[in-house]
Short mmCIF file of C-alpha atoms in Angstrom, two decimals:
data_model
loop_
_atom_site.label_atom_id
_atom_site.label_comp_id
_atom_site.label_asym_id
_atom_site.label_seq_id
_atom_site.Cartn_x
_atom_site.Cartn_y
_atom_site.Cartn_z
CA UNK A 685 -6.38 3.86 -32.27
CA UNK A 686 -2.95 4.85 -30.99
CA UNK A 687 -2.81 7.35 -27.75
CA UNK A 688 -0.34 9.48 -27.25
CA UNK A 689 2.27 9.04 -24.13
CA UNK A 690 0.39 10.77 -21.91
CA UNK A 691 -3.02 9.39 -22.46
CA UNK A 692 -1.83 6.24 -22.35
CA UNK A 693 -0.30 6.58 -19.39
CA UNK A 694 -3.21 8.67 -17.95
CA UNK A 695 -5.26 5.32 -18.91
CA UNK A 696 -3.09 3.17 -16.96
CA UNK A 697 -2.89 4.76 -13.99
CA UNK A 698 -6.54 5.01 -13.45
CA UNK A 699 -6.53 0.94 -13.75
CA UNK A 700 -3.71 0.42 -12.06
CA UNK A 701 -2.50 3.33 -9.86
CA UNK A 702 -5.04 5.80 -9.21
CA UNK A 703 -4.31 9.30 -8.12
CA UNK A 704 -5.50 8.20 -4.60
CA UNK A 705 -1.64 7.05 -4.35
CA UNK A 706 -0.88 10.37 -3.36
CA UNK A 707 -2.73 10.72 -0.40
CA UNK A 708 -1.40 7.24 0.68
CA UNK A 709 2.15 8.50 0.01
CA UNK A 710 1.33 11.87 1.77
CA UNK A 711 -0.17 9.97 4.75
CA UNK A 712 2.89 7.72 4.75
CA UNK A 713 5.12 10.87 5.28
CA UNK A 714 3.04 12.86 7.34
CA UNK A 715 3.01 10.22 10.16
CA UNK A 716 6.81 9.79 10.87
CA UNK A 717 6.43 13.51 11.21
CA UNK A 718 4.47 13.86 14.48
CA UNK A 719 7.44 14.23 16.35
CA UNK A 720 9.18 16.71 14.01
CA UNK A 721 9.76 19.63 15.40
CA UNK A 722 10.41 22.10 12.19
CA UNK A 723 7.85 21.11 9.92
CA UNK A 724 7.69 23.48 6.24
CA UNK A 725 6.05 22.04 3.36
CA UNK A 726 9.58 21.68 1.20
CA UNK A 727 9.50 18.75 3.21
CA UNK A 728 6.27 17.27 3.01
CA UNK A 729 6.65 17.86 -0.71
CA UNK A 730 9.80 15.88 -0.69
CA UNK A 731 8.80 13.37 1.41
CA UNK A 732 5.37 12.94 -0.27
CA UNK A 733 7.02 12.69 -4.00
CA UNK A 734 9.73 9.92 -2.64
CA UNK A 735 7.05 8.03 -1.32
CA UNK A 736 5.40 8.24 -4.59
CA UNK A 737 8.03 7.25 -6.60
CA UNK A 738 8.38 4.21 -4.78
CA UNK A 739 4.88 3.12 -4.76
CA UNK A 740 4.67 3.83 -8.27
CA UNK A 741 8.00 2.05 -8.86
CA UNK A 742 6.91 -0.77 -7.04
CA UNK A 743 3.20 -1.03 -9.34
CA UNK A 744 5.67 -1.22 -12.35
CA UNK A 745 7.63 -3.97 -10.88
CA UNK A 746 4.75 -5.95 -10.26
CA UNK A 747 4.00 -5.05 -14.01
CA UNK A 748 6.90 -6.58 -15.34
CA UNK A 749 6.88 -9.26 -13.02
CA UNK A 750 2.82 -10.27 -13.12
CA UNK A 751 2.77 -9.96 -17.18
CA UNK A 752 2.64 -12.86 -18.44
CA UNK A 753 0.12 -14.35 -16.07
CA UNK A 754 -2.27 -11.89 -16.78
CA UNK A 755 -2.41 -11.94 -20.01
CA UNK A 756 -4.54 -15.37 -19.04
CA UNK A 757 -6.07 -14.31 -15.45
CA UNK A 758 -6.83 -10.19 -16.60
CA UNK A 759 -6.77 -9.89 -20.56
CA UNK A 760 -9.35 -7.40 -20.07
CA UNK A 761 -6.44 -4.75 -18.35
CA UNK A 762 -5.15 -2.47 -20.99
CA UNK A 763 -1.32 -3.45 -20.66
CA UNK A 764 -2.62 -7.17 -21.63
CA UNK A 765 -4.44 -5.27 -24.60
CA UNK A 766 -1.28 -3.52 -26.10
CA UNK A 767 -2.89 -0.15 -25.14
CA UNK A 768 0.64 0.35 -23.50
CA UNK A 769 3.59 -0.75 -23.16
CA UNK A 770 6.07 -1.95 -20.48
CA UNK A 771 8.66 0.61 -22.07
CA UNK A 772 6.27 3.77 -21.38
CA UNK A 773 6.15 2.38 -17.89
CA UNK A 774 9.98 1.88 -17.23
CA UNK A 775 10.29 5.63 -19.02
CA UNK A 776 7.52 6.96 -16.49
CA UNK A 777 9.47 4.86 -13.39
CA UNK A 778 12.77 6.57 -14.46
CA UNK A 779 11.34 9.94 -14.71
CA UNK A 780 10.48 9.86 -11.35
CA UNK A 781 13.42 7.50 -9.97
CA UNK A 782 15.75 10.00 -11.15
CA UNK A 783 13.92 13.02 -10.21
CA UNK A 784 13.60 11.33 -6.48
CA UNK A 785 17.65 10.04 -5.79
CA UNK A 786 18.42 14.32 -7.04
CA UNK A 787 16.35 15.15 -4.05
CA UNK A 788 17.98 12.84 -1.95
CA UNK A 789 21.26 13.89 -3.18
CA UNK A 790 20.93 17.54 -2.56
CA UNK A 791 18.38 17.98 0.42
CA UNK A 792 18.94 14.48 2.74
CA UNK A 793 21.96 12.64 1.64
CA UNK A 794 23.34 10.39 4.91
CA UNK A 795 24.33 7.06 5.86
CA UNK A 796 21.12 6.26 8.01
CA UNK A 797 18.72 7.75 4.47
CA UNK A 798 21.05 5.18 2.45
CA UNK A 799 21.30 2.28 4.52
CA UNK A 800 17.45 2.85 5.07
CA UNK A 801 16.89 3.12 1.37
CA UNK A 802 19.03 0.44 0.15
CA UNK A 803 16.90 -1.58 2.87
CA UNK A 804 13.43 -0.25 0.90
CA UNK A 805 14.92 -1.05 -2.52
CA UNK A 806 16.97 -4.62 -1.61
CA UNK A 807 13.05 -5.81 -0.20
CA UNK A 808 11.34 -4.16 -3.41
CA UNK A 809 13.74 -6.59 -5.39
CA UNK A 810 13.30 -9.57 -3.57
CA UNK A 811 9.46 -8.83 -4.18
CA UNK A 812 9.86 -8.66 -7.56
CA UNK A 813 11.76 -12.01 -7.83
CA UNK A 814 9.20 -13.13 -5.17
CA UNK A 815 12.13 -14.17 -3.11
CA UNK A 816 12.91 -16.70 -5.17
CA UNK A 817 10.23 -19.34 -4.14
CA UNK A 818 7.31 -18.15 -6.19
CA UNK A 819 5.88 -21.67 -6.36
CA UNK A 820 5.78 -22.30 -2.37
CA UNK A 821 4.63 -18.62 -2.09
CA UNK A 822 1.32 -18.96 -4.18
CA UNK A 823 0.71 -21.86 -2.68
CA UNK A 824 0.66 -19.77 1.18
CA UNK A 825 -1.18 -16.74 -0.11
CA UNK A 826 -1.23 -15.34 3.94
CA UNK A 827 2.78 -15.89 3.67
CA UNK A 828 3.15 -14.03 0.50
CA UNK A 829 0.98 -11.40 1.66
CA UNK A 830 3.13 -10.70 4.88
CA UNK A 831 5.95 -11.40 2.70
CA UNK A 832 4.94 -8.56 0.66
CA UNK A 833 3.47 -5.90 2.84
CA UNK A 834 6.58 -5.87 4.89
CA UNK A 835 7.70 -3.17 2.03
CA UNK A 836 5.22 -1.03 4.26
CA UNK A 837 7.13 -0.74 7.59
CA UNK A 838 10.42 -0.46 5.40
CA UNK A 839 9.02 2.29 3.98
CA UNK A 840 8.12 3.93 7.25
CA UNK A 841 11.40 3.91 8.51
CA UNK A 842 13.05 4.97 5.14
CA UNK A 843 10.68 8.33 5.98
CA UNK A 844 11.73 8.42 9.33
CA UNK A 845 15.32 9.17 8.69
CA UNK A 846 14.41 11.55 6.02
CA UNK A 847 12.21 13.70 8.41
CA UNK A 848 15.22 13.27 11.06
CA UNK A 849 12.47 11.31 12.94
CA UNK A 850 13.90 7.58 13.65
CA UNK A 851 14.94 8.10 17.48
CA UNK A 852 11.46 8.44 18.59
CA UNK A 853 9.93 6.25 20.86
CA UNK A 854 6.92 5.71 19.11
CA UNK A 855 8.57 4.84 15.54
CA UNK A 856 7.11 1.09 16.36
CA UNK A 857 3.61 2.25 16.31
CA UNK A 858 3.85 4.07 13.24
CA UNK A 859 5.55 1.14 11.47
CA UNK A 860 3.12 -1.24 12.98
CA UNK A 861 0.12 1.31 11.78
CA UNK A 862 1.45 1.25 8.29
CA UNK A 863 1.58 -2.33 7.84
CA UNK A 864 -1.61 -3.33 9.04
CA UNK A 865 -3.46 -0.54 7.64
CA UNK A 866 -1.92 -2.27 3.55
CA UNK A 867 -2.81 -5.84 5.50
CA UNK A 868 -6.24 -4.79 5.89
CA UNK A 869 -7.10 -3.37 2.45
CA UNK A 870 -4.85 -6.07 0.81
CA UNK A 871 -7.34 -9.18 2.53
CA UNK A 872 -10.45 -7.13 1.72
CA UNK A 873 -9.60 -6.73 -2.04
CA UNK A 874 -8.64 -10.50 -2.58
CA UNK A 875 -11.85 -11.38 -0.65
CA UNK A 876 -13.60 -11.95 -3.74
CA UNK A 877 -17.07 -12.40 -4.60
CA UNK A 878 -18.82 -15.80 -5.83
CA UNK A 879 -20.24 -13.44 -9.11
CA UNK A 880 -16.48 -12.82 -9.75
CA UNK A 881 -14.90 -16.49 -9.20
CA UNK A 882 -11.49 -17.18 -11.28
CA UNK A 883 -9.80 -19.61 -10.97
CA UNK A 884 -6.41 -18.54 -12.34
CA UNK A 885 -6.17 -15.44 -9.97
CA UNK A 886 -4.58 -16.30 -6.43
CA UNK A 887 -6.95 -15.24 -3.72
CA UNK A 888 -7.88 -15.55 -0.78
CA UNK A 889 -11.36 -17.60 -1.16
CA UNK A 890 -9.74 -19.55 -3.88
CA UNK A 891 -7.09 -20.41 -1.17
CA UNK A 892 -8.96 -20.26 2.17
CA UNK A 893 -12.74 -20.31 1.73
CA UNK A 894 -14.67 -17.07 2.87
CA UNK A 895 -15.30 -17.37 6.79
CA UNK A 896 -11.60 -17.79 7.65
CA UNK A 897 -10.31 -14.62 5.15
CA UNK A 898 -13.51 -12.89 6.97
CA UNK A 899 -12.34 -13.51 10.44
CA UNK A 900 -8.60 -12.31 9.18
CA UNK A 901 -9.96 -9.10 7.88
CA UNK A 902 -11.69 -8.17 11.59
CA UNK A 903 -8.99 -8.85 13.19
CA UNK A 904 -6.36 -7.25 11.26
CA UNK A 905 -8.68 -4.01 10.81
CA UNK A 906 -9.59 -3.69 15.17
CA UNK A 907 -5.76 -5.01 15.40
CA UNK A 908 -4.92 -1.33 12.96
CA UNK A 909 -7.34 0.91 15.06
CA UNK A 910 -5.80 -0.50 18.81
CA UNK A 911 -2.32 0.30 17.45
CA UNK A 912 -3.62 3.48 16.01
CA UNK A 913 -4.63 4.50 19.56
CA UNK A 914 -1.32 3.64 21.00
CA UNK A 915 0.21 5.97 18.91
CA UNK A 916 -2.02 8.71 19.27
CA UNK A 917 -1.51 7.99 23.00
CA UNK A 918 1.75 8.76 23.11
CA UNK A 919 1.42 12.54 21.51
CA UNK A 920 -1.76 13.47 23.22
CA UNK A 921 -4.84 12.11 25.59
CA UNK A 922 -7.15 10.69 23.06
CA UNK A 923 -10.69 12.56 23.50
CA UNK A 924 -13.78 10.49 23.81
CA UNK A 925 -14.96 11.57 20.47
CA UNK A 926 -11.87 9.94 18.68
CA UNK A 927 -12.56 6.83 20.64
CA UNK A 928 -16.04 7.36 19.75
CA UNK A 929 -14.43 7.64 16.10
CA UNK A 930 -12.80 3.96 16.56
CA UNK A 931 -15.66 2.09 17.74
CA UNK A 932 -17.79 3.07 14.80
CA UNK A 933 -15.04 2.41 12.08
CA UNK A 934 -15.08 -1.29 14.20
CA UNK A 935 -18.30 -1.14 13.85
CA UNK A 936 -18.72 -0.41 10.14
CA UNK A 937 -15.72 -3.34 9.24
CA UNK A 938 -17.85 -5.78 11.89
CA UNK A 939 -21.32 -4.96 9.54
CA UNK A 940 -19.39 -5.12 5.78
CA UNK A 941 -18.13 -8.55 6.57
CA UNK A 942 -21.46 -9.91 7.90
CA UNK A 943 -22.93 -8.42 4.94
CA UNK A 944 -20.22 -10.03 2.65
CA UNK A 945 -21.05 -12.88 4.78
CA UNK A 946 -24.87 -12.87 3.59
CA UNK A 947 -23.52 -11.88 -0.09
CA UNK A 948 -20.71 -12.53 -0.97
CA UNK A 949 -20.60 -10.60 -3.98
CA UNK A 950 -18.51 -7.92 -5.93
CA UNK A 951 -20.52 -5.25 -4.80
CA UNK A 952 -20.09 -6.07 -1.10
CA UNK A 953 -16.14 -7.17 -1.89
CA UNK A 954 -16.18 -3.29 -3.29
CA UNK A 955 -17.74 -2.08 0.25
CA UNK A 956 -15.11 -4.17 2.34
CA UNK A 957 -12.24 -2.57 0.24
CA UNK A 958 -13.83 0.86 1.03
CA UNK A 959 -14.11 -0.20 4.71
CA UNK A 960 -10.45 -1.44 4.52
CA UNK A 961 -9.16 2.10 3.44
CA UNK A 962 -11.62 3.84 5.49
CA UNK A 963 -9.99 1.81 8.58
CA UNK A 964 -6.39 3.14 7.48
CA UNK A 965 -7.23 6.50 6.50
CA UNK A 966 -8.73 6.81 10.31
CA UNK A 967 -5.81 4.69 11.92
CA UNK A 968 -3.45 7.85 10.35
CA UNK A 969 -5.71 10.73 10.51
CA UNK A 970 -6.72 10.60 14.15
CA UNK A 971 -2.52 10.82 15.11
CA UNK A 972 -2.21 12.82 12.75
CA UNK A 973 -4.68 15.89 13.71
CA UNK A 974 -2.47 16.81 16.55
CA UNK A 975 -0.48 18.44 13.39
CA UNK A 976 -3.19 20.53 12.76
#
């Protein structure tokens, strides 16, 4: 049976780019703005749409670019199954590409947004081509992640000089924030199970074994929640129940790896991915409320 555009579309992005994406692009926005100090929502809807459009843009990259591999490591996904096509998503990316540089163009157009953009896009591209080493890279999987997330600070700063934000002090944190809050959920999801074991998919307990990808995982997510409170330190005195907030989000990424530890299964791979954006979605909310 043939879907139309839309449902086809609809169907892809719950496999492959949920609507979750938009709270990720909001939260991306929102946090370069805790210095701003004429915040209206024509701006956060800007800002939050951009960010979209990139994240999306950068999904259909890795489309394009990941195609032909999965057709033998996911056959199962429905872009491998014909359900789609890559046309509908370069027509989808362009939609939203175009719609994106008009609201550059009329509302934020400056050297620093260019140089900062052609920065985002220039990294997005050398993703895509997997900076020309894709052999050596899949062979280092913690190098290509790095490699990869970098897009995430980039990103960060891109938002900055939209928002008029980039002079603040505490710009660092919030790049620093951003990139280990993707590190984080990126080791947890390619932590995978024993019940899920394939070898033609590069992970990392194909690459690494479990313990060490384990340890990473900690120590990227307390690493994401210290830097979190540095940047919440420098726009208010954190309280004792936001501390209180950090230790148990610690706490619940300490017991989801012991527990993967014990099982290392899908369902527990599931729980550390939910820890993993749990971790984030604290590391940006607790700076954050200060907006509210």
């Amino acid at each position: 049976m043939k879907y139309n555009y839309i449902k086809r579309i609809s169907l892809w992005s719950i496999e492959r780019f949920p609507p979750i994406q938009v709270l990720s692009a909001f939260l991306t926005f929102a946090i370069v703005c805790l210095f701003h100090k004429n915040l209206n929502g024509v701006l956060f809807f800007h800002g939050t749409f951009i960010v979209y459009t990139l994240l999306l843009t950068l999904r259909v990259l890795d489309e394009h670019k990941d195609y032909q591999s999965d057709l033998i490591a996911h056959p199962e996904r429905l872009l491998q199954k014909n359900i789609l096509s890559l046309r509908d998503l370069r027509i989808l990316a362009s939609f939203f590409l175009l719609s994106s540089f008009l609201i550059i163009i009329f509302y934020y157009l400056n050297l620093y947004v260019l140089v900062s953009l052609f920065l985002v896009v220039t990294w997005m591209g050398l993703m895509t081509k997997e900076f020309f080493i894709s052999d050596w890279l899949n062979r280092h999987l913690f190098v290509y992640s790095i490699s990869h997330l970098l897009i995430s600070p980039l990103l960060i700063y891109f938002c900055s000089q939209i928002a008029g934000t980039a002079e603040s002090g505490s710009i660092y944190f919030m790049m620093l924030v951003s990139f280990l809050s993707a590190f984080s959920y990126e080791v947890a999801r390619k932590i995978k199970g024993t019940d899920e074991e394939n070898l033609n998919e590069s992970n990392y307990v194909n690459s690494y074994g479990i313990k060490k990808p384990l340890i990473l995982f900690v120590s990227i997510s307390g690493l994401d929640l210290i830097v979190s409170y540095l940047l919440n330190s420098t726009v208010r005195q954190t309280s004792a129940i936001q501390i209180a907030i950090y230790l148990f989000t610690f706490a619940l990424v300490l017991l989801s790896a012991f527990m993967f530890l014990r099982k290392p299964n899908k369902k527990q791979r599931k729980i550390n991915e939910g820890i993993a954006a749990l971790t984030g979605l604290v590391s940006f909310l607790i700076p954050l409320s200060i907006l509210i």
